[in-house]
XYZ file of C-alpha atoms in Angstrom:
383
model
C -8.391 -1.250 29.415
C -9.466 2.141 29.086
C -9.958 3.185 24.884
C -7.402 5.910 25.428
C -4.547 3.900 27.609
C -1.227 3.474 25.696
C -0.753 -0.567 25.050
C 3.157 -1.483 25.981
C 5.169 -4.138 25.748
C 5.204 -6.692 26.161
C 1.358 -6.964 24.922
C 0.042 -9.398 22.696
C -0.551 -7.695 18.784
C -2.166 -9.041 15.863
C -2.891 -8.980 12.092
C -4.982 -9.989 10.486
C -3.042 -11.168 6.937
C 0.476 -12.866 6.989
C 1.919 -11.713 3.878
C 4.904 -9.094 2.882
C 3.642 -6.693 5.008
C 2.248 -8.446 7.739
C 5.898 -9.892 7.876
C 7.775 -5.920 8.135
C 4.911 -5.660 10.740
C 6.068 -8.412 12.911
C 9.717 -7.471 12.700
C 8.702 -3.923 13.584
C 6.703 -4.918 16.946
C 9.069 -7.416 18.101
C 11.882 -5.166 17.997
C 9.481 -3.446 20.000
C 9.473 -5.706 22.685
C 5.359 -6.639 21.801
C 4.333 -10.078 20.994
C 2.916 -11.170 17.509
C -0.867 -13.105 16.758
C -0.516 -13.568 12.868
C -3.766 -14.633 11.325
C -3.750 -15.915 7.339
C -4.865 -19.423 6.203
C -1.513 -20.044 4.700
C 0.537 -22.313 6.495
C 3.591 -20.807 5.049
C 2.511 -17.307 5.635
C 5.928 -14.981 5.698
C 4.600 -13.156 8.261
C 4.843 -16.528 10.768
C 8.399 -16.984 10.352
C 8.286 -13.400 12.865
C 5.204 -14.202 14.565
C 4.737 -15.892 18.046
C 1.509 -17.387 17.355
C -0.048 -17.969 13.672
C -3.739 -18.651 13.697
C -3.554 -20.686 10.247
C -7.381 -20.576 9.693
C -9.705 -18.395 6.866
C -9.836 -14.668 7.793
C -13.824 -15.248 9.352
C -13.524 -18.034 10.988
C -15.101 -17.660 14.621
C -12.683 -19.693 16.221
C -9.663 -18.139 14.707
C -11.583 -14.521 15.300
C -12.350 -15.214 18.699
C -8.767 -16.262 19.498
C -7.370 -13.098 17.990
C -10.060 -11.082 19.856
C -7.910 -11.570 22.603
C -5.103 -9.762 21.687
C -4.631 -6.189 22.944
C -5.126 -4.226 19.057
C -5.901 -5.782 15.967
C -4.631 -4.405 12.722
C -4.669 -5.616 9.230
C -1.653 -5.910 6.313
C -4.534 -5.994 3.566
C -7.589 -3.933 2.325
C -9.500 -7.022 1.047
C -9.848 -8.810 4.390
C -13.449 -9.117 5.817
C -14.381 -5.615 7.116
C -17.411 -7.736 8.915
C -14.372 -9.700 10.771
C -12.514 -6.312 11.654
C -15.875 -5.168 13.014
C -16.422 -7.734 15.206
C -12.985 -7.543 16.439
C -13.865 -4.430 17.263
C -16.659 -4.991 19.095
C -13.588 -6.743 22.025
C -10.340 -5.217 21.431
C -8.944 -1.900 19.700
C -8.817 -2.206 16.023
C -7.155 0.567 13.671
C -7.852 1.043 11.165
C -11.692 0.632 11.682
C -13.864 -1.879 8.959
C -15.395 1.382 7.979
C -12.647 2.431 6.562
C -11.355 -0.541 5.170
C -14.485 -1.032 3.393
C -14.255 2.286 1.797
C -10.994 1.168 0.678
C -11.843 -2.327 -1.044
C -14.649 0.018 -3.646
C -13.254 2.494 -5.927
C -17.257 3.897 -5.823
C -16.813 4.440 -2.589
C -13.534 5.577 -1.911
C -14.102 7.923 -4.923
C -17.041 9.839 -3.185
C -14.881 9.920 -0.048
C -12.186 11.807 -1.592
C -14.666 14.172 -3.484
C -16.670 14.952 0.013
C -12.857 15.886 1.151
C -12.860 18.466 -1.632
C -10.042 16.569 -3.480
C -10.030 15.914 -6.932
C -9.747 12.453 -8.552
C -9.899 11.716 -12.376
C -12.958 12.212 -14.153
C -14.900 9.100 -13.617
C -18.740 7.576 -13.993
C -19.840 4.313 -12.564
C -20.730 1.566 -14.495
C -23.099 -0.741 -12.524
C -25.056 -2.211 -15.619
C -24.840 -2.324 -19.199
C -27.594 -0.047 -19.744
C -25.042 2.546 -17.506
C -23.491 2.899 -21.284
C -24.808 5.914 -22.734
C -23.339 8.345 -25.512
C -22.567 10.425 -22.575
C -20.170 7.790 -21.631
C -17.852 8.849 -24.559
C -17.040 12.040 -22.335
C -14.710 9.534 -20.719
C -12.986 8.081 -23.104
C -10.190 7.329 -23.941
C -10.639 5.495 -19.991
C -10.128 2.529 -18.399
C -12.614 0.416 -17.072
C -11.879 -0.746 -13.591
C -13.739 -2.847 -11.083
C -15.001 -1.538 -7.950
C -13.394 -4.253 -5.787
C -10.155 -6.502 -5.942
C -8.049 -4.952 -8.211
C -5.055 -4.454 -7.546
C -1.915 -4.407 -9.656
C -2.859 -3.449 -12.657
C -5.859 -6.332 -12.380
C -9.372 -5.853 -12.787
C -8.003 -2.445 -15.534
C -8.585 -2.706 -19.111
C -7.944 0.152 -21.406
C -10.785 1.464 -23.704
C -11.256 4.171 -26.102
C -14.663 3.565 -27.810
C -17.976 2.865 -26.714
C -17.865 -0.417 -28.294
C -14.657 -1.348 -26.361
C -15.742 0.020 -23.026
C -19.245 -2.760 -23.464
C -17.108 -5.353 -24.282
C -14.996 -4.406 -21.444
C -17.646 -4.265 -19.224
C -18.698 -8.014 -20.257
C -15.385 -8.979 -19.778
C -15.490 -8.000 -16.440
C -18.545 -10.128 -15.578
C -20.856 -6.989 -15.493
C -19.847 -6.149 -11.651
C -19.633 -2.741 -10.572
C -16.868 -0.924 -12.196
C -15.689 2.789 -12.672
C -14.643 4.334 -15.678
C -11.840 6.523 -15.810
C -10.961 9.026 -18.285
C -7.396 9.299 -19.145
C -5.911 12.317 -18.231
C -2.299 13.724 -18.865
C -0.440 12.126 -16.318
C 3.180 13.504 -15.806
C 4.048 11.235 -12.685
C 2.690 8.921 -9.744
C 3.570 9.521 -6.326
C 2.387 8.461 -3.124
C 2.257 9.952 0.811
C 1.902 7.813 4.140
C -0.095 9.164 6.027
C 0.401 7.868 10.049
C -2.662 9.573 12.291
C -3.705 8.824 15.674
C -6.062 11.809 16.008
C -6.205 15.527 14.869
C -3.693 16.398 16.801
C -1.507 13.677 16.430
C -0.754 13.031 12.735
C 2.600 12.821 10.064
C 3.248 12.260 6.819
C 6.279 10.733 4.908
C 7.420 12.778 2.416
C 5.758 12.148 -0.920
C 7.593 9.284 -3.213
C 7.788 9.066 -7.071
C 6.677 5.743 -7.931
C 7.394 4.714 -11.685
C 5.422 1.096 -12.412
C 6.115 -1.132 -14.817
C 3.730 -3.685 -16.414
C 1.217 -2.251 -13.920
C 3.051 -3.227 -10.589
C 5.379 -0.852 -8.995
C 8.991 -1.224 -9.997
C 11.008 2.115 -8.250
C 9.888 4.517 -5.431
C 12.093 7.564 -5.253
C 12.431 10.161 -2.304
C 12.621 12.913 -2.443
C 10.209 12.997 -5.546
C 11.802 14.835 -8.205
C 9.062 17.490 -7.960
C 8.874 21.132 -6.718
C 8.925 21.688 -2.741
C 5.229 23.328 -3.606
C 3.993 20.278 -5.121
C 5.131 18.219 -2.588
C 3.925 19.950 0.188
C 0.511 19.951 -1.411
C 0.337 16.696 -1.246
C 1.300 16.464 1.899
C -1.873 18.259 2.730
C -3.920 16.406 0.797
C -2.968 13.408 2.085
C -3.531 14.421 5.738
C -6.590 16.174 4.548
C -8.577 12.934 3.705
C -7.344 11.346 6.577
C -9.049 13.567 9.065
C -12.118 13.286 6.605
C -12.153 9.403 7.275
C -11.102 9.643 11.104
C -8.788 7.498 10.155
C -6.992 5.613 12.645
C -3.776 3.757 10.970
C -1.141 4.239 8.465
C -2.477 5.019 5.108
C -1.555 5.734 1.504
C -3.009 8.030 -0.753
C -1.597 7.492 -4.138
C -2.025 10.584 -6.681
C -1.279 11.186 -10.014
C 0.405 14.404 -11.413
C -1.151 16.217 -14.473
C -0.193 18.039 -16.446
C 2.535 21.113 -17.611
C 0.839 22.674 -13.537
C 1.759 19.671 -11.976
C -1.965 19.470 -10.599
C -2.757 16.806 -8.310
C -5.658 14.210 -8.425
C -5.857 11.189 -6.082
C -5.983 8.002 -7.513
C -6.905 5.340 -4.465
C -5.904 5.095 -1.124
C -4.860 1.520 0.718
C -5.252 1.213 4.875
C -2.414 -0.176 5.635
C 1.410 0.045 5.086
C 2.311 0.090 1.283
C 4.812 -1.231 -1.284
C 5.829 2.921 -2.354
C 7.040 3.265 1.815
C 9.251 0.309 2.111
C 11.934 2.988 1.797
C 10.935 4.221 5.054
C 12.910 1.085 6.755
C 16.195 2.287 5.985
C 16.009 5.899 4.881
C 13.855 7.542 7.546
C 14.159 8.198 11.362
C 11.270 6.120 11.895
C 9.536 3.449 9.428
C 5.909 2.922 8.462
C 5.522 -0.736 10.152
C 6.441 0.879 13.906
C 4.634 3.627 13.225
C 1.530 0.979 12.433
C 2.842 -0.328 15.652
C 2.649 2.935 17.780
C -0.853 4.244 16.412
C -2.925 0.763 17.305
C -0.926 1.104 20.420
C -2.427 4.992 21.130
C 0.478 6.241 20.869
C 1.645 8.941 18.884
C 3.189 8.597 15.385
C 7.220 9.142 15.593
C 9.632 11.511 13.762
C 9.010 10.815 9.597
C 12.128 12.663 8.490
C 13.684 11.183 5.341
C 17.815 10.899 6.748
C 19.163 10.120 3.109
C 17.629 10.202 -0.668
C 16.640 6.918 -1.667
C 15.521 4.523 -4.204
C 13.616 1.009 -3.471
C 12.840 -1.593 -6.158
C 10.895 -4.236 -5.853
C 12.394 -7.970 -6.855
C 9.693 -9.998 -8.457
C 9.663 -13.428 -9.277
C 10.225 -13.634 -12.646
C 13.985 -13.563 -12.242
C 14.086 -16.531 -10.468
C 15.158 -19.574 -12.613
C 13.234 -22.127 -13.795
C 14.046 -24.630 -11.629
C 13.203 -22.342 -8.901
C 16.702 -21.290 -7.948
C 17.625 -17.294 -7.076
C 19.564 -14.257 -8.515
C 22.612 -14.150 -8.020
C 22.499 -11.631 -4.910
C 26.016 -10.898 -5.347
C 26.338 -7.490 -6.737
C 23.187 -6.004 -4.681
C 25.029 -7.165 -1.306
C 28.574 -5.748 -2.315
C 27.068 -2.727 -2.720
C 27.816 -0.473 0.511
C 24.569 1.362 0.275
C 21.968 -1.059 -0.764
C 19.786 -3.055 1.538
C 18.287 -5.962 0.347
C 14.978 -7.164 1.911
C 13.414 -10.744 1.151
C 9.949 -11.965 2.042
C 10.909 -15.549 3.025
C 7.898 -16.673 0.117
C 8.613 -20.416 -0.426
C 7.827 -20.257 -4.273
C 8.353 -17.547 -7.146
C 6.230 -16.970 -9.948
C 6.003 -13.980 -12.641
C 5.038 -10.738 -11.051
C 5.031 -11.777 -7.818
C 6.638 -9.384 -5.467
C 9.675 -11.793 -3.738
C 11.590 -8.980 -2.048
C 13.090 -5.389 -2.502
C 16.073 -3.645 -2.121
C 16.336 -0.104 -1.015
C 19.598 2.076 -2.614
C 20.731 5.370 -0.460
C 22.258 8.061 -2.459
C 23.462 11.999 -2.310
C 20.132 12.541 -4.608
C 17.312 11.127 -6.353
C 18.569 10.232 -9.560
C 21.600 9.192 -8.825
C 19.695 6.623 -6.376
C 17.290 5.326 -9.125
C 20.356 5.244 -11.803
C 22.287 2.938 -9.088
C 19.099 1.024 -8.373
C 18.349 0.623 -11.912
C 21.639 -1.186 -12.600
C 21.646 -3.181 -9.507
C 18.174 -4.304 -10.517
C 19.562 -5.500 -13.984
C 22.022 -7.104 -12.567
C 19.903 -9.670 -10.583
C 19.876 -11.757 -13.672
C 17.514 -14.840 -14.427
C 19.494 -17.953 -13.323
C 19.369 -20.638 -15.880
């Protein structure tokens, strides 16, 4: 097949990952009319339930690689797979988006210097590669937080620090690996855009959602973001911006903060693949982020991104689930004529583990996060 040939159904698709996402991603290309390849050494993968062939085998194997190698595109649900696999799945199908880019993802160092060459701006920030990386001109970035340069994610791999004293023991804490320190600045909001580009000419972004996390994982994503039309659009641009300074290939996320009385913008990290903050997208927009994952490591062109209703989605994490491992009372959340509930088919719970969502339509944003907000309280811990 010829690089530039649309792939159609019914062609053979797979992922690499079998989680959440990998999951939306299977619904989305079956409804499609493609078939599904799900590799992920889980054997209850949520993703498989979807999926007309899981490969149930670690993310290099050869075997597993080779078999998935076969499939027409390759994509991934995860930024901490082997970019080394996605490169040698590249080097006998399409792949999108490329290892390159996934490895810029998985280290803050790098994915920092990417953003800055894109003449964004991020946090103040130095890297801490060794102990003797902690000078007296390291108290220029405190208070900070100390993060590792590879899997965090979550609020893991962060710990908050606001002398030098803290910020060694920090860094001992952390093994000594590579880490970046951040200096706290004076952050108003979060919000995230998708970002879904094919090439330079072929390229849309969701609008911009107001993420409010709690315990470091993401509990609400509203849209529209309850900032200016100016604001927004800048990030828009921004967004778009570092994606045609990666090439990038793929739906991604760029994830900013807002500082400030100006509302300025600094971007945080980016993730290559669907994410948490566009679930909304399912039910709320003309198109969602898992077929437009679909269409782009098909060659084809990203679809209409235009938001239909203001929305709120919250996440439904484990921790409500009883004891005795039985669910919420779903109740409520179902009665309710403009909530969609969406569960991940995960066999166990467990605190902070991300179980489901819902996603609540509304005539505005607040009045979708108020109704989301007591819909989510009302998913009380069973006994």
């Amino acid at each position: 097949m010829k690089p530039n040939t649309p792939i159609l159904p019914p062609a053979n698709l797979g992922i690499l990952g079998g989680g959440q996402l990998g999951r939306m991603f299977a619904v989305a290309a079956k409804t499609m009319g493609y078939k599904v390849t799900v590799l992920d050494p889980d054997p209850n993968a949520p993703a498989a339930e979807f999926a007309d062939r899981h490969l149930c085998a670690p993310f290099d194997d050869k075997a597993a690689l080779n078999e998935l190698a076969q499939c027409a595109a390759v994509t991934t649900e995860f930024e901490n797979v082997n970019a080394d696999a996605m490169r040698f799945l590249a080097q006998h199908t399409r792949v999108s988006p490329s290892g390159d880019c996934v490895a810029i993802a998985q280290n803050r160092i790098q994915e920092k210097a990417w953003i800055l060459k894109a003449g964004l701006q991020t946090a103040p920030y130095q890297t801490v590669c060794k102990a003797d990386d902690i000078t007296e001109a390291s108290a220029a970035f405190l208070p900070g937080i100390l993060k590792t340069a590879t899997l965090g994610y979550d609020g893991k791999g962060q710990i908050r620090v606001k002398t030098l004293d803290e910020l060694k023991a920090a860094f001992a804490e952390h093994g000594g690996v590579d880490c970046v320190l951040e200096k706290m600045v004076d952050l108003r909001g979060e919000i995230s855009v998708i970002v879904c580009r094919l090439n330079n000419q072929h390229i849309q972004t969701f609008d911009p959602a107001e993420n409010i996390h709690e315990n470091g994982i993401l509990a609400y994503s509203i849209v529209p973001a309850r900032l200016s039309a100016d604001v927004q659009q800048q990030a828009r641009q921004m967004a778009q911006r570092l994606a045609d300074e990666l090439d990038y290939v793929g739906v991604l996320a760029v994830e900013m903060f807002v500082v400030g009385d100006t509302h300025e913008l600094v971007v945080n990290e980016i993730a290559p693949r669907p994410h948490n903050s566009g679930h909304h997208t399912i039910d709320a927009c003309v198109a969602d982020q898992f077929q437009q994952q679909v269409r782009i490591m098909c060659g084809l062109a990203p679809a209409d991104t235009r938001l239909l209703s203001a929305c709120c989605m919250a996440n439904i994490l484990g921790d409500i689930w009883g004891g005795d491992g039985s669910e919420p009372d779903w109740q409520p959340l179902q009665n309710h004529s403009r909530s969609h509930l969406h569960l991940y088919g995960k066999k166990s719970a467990r605190k902070g583990r991300k179980m489901g969502h819902f996603v609540t339509l509304a005539a505005d944003s607040d009045t979708a996060l108020t109704e989301a907000q007591q819909l989510h309280q009302s998913l009380s811990v069973q006994p």
